[in-house]
Short mmCIF file of C-alpha atoms in Angstrom, two decimals:
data_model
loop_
_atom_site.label_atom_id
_atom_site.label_comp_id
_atom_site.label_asym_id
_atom_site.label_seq_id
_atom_site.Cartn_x
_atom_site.Cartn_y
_atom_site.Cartn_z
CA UNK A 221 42.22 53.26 4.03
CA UNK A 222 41.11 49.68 3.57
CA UNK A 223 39.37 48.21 6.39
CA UNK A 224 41.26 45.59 8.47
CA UNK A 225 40.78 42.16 7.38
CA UNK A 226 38.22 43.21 4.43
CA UNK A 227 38.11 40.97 1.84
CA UNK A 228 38.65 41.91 -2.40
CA UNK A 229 35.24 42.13 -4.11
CA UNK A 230 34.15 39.39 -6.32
CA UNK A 231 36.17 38.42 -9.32
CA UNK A 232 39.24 40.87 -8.35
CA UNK A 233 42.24 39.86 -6.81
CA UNK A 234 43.87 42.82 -4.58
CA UNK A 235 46.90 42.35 -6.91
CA UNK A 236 44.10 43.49 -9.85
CA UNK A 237 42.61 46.17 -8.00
CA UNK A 238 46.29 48.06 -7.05
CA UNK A 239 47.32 46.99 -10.74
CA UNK A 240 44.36 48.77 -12.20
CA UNK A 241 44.36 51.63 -10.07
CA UNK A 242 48.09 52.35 -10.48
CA UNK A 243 47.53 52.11 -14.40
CA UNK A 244 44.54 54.84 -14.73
CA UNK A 245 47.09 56.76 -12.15
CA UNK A 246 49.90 56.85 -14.52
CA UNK A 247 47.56 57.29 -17.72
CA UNK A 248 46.00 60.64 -16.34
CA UNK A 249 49.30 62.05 -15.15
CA UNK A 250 51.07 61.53 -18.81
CA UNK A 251 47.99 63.00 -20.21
CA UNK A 252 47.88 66.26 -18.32
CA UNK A 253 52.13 66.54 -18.54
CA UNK A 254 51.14 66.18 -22.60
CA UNK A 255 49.08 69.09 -22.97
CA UNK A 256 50.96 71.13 -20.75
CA UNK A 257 54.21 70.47 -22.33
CA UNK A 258 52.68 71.61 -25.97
CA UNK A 259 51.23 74.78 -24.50
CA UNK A 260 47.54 74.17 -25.51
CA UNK A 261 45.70 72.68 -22.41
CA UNK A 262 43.58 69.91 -22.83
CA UNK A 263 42.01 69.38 -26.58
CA UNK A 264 38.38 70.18 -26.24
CA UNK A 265 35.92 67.74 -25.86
CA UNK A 266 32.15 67.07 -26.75
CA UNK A 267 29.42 66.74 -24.11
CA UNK A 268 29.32 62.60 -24.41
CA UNK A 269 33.05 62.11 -24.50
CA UNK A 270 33.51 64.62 -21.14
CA UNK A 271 30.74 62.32 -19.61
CA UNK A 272 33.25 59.38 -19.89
CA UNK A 273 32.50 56.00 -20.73
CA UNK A 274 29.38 53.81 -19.63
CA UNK A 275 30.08 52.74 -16.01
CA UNK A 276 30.70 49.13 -16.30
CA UNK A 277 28.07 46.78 -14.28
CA UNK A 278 29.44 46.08 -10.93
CA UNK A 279 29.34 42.19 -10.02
CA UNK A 280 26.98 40.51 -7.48
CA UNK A 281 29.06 39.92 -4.27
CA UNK A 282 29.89 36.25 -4.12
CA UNK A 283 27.50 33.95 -1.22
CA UNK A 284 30.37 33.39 1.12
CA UNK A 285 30.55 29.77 2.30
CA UNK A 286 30.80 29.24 6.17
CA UNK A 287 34.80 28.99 7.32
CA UNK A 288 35.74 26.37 10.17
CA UNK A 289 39.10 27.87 11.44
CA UNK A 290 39.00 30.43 8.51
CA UNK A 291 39.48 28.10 6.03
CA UNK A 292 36.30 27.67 3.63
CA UNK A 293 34.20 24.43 4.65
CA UNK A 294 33.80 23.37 0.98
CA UNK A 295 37.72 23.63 0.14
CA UNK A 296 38.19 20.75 3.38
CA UNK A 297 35.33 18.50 1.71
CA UNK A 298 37.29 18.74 -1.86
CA UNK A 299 40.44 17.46 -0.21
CA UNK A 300 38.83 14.67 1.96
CA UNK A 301 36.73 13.55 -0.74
CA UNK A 302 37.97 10.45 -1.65
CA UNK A 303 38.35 9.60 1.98
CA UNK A 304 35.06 10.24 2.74
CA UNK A 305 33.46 8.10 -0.71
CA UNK A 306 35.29 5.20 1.13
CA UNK A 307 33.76 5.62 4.82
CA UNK A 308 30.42 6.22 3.19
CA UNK A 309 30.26 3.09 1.34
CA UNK A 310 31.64 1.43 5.06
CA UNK A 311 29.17 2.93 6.51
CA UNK A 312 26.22 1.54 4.30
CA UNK A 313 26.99 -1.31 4.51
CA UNK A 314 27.46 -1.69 8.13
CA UNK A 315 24.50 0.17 9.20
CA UNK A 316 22.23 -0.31 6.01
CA UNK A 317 21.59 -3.99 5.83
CA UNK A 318 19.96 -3.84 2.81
CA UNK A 319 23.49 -3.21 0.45
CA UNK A 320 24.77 -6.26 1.27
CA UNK A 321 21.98 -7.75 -0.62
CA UNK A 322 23.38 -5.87 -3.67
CA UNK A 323 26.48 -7.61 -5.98
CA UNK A 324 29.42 -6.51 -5.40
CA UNK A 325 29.83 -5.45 -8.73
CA UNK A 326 27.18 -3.21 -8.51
CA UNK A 327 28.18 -1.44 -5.26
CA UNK A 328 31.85 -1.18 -6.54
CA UNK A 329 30.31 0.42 -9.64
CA UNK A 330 26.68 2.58 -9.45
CA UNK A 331 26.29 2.49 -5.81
CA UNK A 332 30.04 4.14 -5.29
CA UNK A 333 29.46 6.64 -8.36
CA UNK A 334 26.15 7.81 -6.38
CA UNK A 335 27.83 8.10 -3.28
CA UNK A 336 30.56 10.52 -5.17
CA UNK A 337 28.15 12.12 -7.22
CA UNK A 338 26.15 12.92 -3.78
CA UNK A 339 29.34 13.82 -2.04
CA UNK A 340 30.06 16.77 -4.86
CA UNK A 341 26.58 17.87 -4.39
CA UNK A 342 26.56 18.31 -0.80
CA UNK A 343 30.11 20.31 -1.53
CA UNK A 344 28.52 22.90 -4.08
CA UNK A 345 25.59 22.94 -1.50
CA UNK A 346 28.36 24.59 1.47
CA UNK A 347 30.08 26.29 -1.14
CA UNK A 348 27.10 28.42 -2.63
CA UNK A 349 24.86 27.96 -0.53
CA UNK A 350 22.31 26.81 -3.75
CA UNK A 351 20.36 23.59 -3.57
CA UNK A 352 21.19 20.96 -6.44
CA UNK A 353 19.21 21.50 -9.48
CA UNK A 354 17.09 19.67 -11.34
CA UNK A 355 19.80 17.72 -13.49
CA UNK A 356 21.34 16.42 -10.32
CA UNK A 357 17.90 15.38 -8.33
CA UNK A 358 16.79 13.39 -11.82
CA UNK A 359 19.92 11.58 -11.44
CA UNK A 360 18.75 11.13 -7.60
CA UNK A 361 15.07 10.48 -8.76
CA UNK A 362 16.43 7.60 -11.21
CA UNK A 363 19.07 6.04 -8.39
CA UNK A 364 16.16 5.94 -6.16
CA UNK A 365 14.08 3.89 -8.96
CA UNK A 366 16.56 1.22 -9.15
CA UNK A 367 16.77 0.44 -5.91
CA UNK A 368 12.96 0.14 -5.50
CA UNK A 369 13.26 -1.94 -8.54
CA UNK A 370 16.06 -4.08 -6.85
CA UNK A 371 14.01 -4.43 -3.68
CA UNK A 372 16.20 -1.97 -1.16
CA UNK A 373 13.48 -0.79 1.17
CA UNK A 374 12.67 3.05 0.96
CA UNK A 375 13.87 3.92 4.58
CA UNK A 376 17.42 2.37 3.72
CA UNK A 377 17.96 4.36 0.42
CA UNK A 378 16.70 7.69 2.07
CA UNK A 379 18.89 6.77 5.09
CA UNK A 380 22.12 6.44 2.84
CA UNK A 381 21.98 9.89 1.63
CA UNK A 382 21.16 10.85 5.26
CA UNK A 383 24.59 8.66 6.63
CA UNK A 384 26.40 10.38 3.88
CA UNK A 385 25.60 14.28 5.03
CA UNK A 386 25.95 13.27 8.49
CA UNK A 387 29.57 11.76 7.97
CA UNK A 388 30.70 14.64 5.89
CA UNK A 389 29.10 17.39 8.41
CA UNK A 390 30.73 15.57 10.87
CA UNK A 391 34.12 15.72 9.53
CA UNK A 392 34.32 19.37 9.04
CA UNK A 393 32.41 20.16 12.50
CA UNK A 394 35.63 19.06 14.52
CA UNK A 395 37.25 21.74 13.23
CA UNK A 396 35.05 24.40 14.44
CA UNK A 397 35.63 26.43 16.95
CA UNK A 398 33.33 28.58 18.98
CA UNK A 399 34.34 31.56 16.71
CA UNK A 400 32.72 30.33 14.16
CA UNK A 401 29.21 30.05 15.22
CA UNK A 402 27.56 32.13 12.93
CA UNK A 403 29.03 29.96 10.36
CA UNK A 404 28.18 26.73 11.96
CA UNK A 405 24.34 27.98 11.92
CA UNK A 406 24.83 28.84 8.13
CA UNK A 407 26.53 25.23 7.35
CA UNK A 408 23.50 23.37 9.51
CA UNK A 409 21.04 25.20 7.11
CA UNK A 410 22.27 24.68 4.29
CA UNK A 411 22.85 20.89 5.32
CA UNK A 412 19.40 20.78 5.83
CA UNK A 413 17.69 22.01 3.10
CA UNK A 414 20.14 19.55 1.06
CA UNK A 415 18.78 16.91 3.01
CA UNK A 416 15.33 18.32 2.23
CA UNK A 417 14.97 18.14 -1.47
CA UNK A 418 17.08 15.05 -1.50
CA UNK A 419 15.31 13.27 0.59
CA UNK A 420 11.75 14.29 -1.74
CA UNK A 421 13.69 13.31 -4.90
CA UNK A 422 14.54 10.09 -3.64
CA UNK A 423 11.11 9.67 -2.30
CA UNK A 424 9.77 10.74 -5.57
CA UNK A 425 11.67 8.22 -7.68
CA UNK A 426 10.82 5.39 -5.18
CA UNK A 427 7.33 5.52 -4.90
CA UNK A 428 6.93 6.21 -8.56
CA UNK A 429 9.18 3.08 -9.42
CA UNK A 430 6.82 1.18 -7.04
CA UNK A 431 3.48 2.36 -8.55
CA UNK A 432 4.67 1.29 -11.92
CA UNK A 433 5.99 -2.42 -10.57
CA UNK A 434 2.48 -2.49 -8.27
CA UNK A 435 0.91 -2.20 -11.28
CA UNK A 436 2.39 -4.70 -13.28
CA UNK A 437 2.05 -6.85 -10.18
CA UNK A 438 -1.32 -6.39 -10.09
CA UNK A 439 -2.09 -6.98 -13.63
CA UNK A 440 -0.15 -10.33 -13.44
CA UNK A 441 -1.86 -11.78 -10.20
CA UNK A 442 -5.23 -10.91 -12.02
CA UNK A 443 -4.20 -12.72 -14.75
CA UNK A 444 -3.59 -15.54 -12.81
CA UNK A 445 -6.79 -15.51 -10.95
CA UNK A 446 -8.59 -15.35 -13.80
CA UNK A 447 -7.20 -18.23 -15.53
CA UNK A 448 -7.25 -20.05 -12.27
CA UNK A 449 -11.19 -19.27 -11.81
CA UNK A 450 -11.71 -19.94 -15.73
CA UNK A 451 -10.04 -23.56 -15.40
CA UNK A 452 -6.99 -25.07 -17.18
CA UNK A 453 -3.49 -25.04 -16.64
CA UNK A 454 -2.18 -21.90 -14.65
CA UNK A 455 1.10 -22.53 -14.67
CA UNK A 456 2.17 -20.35 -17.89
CA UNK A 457 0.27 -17.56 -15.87
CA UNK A 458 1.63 -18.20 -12.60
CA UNK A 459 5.39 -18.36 -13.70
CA UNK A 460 4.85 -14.63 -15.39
CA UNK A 461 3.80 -13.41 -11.85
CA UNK A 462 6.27 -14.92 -10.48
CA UNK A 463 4.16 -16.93 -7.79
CA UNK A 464 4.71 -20.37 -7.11
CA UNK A 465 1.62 -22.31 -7.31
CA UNK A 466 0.73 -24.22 -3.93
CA UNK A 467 -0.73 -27.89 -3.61
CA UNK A 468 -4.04 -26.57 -3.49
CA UNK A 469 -5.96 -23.45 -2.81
CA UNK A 470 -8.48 -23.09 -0.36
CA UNK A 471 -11.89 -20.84 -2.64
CA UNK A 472 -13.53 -18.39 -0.16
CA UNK A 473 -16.64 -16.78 -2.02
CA UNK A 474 -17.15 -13.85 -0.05
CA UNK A 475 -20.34 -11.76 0.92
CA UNK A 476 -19.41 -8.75 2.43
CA UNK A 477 -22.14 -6.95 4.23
CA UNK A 478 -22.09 -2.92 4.64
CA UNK A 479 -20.01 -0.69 6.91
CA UNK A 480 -22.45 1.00 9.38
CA UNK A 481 -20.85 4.04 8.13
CA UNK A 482 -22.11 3.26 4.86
CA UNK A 483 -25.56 4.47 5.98
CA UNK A 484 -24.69 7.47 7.95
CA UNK A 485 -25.92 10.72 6.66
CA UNK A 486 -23.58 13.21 5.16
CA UNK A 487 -20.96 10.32 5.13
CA UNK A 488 -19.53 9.21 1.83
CA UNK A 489 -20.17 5.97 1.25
CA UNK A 490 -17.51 4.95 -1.42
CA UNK A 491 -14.45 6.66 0.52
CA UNK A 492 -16.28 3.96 3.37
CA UNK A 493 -15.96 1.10 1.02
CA UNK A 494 -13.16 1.70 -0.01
CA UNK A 495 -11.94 1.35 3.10
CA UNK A 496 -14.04 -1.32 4.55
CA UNK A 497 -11.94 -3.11 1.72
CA UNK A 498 -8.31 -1.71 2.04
CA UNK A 499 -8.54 -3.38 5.37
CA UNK A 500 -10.15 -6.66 4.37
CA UNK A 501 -7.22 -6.67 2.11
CA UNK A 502 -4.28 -6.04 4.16
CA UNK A 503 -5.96 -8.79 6.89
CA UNK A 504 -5.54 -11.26 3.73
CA UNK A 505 -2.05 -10.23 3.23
CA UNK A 506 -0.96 -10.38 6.86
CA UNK A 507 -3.10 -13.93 7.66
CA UNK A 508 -2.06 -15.65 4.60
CA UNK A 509 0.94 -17.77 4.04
CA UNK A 510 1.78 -17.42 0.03
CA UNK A 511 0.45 -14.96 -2.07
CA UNK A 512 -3.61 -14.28 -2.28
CA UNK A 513 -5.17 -13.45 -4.81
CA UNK A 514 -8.63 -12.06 -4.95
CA UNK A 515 -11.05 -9.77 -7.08
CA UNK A 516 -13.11 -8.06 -4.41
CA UNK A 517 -15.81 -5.64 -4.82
CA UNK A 518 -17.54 -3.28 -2.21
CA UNK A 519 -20.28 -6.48 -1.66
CA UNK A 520 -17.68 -9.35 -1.97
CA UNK A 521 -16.27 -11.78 -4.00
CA UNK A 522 -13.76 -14.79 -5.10
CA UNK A 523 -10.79 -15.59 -2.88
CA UNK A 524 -7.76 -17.75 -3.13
CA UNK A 525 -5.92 -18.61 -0.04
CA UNK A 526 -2.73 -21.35 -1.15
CA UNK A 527 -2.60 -23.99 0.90
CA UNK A 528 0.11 -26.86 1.25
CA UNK A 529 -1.39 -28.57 4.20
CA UNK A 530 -1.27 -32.14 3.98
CA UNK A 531 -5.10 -32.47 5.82
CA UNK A 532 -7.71 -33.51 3.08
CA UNK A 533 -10.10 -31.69 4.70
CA UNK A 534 -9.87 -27.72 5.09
CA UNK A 535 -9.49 -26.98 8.80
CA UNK A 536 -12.70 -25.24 10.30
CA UNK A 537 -11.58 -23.95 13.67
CA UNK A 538 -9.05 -22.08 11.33
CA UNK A 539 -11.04 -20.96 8.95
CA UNK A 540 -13.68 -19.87 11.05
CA UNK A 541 -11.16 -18.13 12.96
CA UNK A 542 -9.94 -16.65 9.17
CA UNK A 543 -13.81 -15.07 8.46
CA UNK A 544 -14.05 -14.10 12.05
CA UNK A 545 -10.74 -12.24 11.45
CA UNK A 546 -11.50 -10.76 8.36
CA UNK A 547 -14.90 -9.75 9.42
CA UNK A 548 -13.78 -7.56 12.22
CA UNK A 549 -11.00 -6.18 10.06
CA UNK A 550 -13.19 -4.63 7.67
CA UNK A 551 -16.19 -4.01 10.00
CA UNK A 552 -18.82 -5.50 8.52
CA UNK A 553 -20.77 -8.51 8.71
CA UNK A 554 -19.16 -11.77 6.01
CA UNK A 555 -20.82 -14.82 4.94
CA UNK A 556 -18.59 -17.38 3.63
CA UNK A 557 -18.93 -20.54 1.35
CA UNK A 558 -15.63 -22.34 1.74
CA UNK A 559 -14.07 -25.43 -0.63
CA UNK A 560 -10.70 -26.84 -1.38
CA UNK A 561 -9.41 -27.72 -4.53
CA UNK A 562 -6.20 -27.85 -6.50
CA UNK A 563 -4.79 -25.80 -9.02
CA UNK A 564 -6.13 -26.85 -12.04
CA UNK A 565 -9.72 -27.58 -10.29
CA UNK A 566 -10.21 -24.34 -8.41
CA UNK A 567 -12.90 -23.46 -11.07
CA UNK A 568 -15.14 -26.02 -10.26
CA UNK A 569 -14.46 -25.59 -6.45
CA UNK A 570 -15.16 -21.73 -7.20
CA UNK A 571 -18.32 -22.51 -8.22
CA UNK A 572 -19.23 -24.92 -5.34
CA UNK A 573 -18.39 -22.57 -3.03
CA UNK A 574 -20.52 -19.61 -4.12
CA UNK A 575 -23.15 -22.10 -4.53
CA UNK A 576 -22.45 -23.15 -0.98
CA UNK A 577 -22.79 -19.02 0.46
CA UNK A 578 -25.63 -18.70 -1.81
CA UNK A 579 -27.76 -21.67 -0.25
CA UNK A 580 -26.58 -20.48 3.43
CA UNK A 581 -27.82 -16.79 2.91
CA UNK A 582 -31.02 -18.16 1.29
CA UNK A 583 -31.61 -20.33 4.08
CA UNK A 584 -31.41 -17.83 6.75
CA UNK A 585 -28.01 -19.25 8.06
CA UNK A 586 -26.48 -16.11 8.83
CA UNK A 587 -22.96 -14.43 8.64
CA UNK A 588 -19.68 -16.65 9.32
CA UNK A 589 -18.28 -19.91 7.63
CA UNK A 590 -20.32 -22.25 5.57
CA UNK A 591 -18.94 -25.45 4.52
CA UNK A 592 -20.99 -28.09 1.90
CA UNK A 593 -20.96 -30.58 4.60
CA UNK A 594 -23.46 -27.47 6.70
CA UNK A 595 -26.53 -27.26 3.85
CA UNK A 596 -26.15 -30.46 1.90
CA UNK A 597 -29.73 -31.09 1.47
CA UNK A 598 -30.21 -27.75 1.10
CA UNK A 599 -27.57 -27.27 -1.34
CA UNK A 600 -28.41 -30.35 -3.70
CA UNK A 601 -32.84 -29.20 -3.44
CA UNK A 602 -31.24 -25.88 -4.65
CA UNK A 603 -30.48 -27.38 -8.18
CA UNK A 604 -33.07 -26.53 -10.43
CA UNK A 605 -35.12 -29.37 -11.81
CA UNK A 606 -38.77 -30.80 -11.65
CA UNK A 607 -38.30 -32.59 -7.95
CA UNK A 608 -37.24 -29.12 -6.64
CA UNK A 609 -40.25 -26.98 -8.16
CA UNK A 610 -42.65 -29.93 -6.81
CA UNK A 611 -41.07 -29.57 -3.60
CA UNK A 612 -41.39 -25.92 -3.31
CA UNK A 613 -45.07 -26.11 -4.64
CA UNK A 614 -46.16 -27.41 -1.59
CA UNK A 615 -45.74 -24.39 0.43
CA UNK A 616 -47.29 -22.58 -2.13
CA UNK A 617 -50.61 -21.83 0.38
CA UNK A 618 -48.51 -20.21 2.60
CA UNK A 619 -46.72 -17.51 0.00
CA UNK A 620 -49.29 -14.81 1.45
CA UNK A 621 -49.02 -15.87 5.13
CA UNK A 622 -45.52 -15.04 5.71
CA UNK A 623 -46.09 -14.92 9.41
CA UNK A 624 -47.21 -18.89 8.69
CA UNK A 625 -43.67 -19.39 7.02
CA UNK A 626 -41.74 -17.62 9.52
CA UNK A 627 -43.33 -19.80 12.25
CA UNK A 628 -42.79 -22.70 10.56
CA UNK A 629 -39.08 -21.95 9.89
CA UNK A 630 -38.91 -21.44 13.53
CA UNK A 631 -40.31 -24.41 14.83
CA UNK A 632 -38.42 -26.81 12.90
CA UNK A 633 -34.91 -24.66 13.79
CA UNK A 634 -36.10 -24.62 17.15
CA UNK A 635 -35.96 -28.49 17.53
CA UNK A 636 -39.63 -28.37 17.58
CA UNK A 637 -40.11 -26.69 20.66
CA UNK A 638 -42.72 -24.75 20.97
CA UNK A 639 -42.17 -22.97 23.87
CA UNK A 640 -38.50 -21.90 22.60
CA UNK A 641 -39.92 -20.89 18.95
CA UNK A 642 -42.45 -19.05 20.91
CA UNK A 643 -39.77 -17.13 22.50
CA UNK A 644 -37.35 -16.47 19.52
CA UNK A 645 -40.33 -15.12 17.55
CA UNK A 646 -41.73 -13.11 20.63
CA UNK A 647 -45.66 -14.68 20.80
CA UNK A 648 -47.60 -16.62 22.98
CA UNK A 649 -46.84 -20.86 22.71
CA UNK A 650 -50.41 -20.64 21.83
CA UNK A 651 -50.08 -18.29 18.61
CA UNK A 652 -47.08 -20.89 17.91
CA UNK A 653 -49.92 -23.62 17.74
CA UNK A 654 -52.72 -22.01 15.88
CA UNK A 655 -50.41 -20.94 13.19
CA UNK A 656 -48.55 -24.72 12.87
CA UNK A 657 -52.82 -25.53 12.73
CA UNK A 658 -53.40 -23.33 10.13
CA UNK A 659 -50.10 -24.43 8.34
CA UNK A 660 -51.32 -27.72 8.46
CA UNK A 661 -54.96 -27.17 7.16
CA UNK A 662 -53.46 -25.21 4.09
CA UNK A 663 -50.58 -27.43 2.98
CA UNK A 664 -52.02 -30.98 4.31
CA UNK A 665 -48.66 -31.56 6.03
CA UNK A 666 -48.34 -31.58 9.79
CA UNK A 667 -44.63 -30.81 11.43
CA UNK A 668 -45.77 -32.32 14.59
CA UNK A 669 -45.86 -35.79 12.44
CA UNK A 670 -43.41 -37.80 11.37
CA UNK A 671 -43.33 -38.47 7.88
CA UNK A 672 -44.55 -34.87 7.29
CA UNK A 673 -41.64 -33.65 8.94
CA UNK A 674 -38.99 -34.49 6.39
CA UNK A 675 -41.22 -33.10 3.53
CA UNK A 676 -41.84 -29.97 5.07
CA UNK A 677 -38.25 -29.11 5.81
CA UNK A 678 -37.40 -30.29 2.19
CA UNK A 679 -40.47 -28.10 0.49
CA UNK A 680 -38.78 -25.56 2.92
CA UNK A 681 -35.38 -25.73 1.65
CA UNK A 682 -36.74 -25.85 -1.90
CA UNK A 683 -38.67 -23.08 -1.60
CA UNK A 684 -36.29 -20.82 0.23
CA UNK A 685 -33.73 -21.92 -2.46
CA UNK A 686 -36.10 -21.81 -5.47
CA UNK A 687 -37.03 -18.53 -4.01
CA UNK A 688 -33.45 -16.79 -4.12
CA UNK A 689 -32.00 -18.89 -6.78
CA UNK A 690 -34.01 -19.11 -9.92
#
């Protein structure tokens, strides 16, 4: 007796089964009412033919797909298809900004095609309970490029496949009753591990379509910084990455001092630079109008900041702010040379303003933002020539007696107090005399005179200069 309710096995209707077994039935029974009639019995047989014929292979019972008020879940999808390609694309649009950037054209055409194609999927998913393949998550994978390519943001193309499951789970849900639990926890999994792969294939195509544009990108912007820093016109360069080219460009030349990481044992210290500048970068990005474009290394380098301010001068409570920012950012100390320029100068003002941080550190300035306008005697005793080697030569005496130079650096940065020089270098006011004495005795210059004054600070500037900058 069949079982109540029991259901035909795969690939047989009932009417094939009763057909089948009624045949074999009637086949046996003529048979046997043959052999009897002729009065022999059966004809004899061998060995292999009374062993019958080869079984044949029984089928693999079909994956059932879950039933919503007995009727298959996959069957409702098929009919409300169409339905549900049109409230898809609705709902895109009304809850994905990002399509309505898209032509119409294009969303009547590829972007309804994909929303079809993804439909179908998600209906073989509930049907057989098998996740697409790889033909149908390429197709994903190369959707997923375009839209990177057309500027769609990532979480708006993963959320249209996720809007698209949801509406069609949604649909088929109503008609669920509580009978139908165990089928409802089947549909749920297979919705999600439809979502799952999906969801990795379009991340997958996005990020890989990104990569490849970053890297063109990047190439471009190089280009354009190098011609930029190599003088000429940019603008052939600048229209093939796509960046408008400002008024003028404000040239940072940036030292970048290390991470105190950097000299922790045990600690890596390139995974710490290449941090420390990851996040110098991304401070750029977010505290720059324009596009910036730089070519930094773990110890600094040349930066471009547009700027279409109609000042002459750069502003320095900004800029200060600007290396202040950037400093803290990346966590280590910066020294800055800073000058303004436009386009089609920015070579010269490069150079200026790596002059102007080179000058600064040799000086003893410290970290922060240097302008020309902060060392310009020291700047123009740094160019080499005969005035700046005589100038240096008269410190000469003091080369071994750094303690002499150190106190003499003092003093004169101190305003030529000796008392507060005393302090900053930790002595006695009366060390602070001797050694200006003995200063004095070795060089013939005095700083507590007047016309000596001015030479010694320009011998010191030459010397500190000649020192660092050969």
């Amino acid at each position: 007796m069949t079982a109540p309710n029991a259901r035909p096995a795969a690939g047989l209707t009932t009417v094939e089964l009763t057909t089948t077994g009624t045949a074999d039935g009637v086949a046996t029974g003529a048979g046997t009412a043959a052999g009897t009639a002729a009065g022999t019995g059966p004809a004899p047989v061998s060995a292999a033919e009374a062993a019958g014929p080869a079984p044949e292979p029984v089928p693999e019972p079909a994956v059932e797909g879950p039933r919503f008020g007995g009727r298959p879940v996959h069957l409702r999808l098929l009919a409300l298809a169409p339905v549900l390609a049109g409230e898809v694309m609705a709902r895109l649009l009304d809850r994905l900004p990002a399509y309505h950037a898209l032509p119409p054209e294009q969303l009547r055409g590829e972007v309804a095609r994909q929303v079809e194609r993804g439909i179908r999927a998600f209906v073989e998913v509930m049907r057989t309970g098998e996740l697409p393949g790889e033909a149908e998550l390429a197709r994903i994978r190369e959707s997923s490029a375009r839209r990177a390519d057309e500027g769609v943001p990532l979480e708006s193309v993963v959320g249209a496949y996720h809007l698209g499951a949801q509406l069609c789970a949604a649909r088929v849900l109503a008609e669920a009753a509580p009978a139908d639990l165990p089928d409802i926890a089947t549909a749920q999994d297979r919705l999600l591990g439809y979502l799952r792969v999906v969801s990795c294939a379009v991340a997958a195509g996005y990020v890989q379509e990104r990569q490849a544009a970053l890297g063109d990108e990047q190439v471009s912007r190089q280009a354009l910084l190098s011609r930029l820093l190599e003088g000429g016109d940019p603008r052939a360069a600048a229209d093939r990455a796509g960046i408008r080219l400002p008024a003028r460009y404000l040239v940072l030349s940036l030292a970048v001092g290390p991470h105190p990481d950097e000299s922790r044992p045990g600690v890596n210290r390139s995974v710490v630079a290449r941090r420390k500048l990851r996040r110098l970068r991304a401070e750029l990005e977010r505290r720059t109008d324009g596009v910036p474009l730089a070519a930094l290394a773990a110890d600094g380098g040349p930066v471009l900041l547009p700027d279409d301010s109609p000042d002459p001068a750069p502003d320095r409570a900004a800029l200060t702010d600007l290396v202040d920012r950037l400093a803290r950012a990346c966590g280590a100390d910066l020294t800055a040379g800073a000058a303004r320029a436009a386009p089609e100068e920015v070579a010269d003002a490069a150079r200026l303003a790596a002059g102007v941080r080179r000058v600064a550190e040799a000086t003893g300035r410290g970290p922060g933002l240097h302008l020309l306008d902060d060392v310009l005697v020291e700047y123009q005793l740094s160019r080499p020539g005969p005035a700046r080697d005589a100038l240096a030569a008269l410190l000469a005496p003091l080369v071994g007696r750094p303690e002499l130079l150190a106190t003499l650096r003092a003093f004169l940065a101190c305003g030529l107090d000796r008392r507060r020089t005393a302090t900053h270098l930790q002595v006695h006011p009366n060390t602070v005399d001797y050694r200006l004495r003995r200063t004095a005795d070795l060089t013939g210059l005095d700083a507590v005179r007047g016309p000596d004054l001015l030479t010694l600070r320009a011998a010191l500037a030459a010397h500190d200069t000649a020192t660092a900058l050969p």
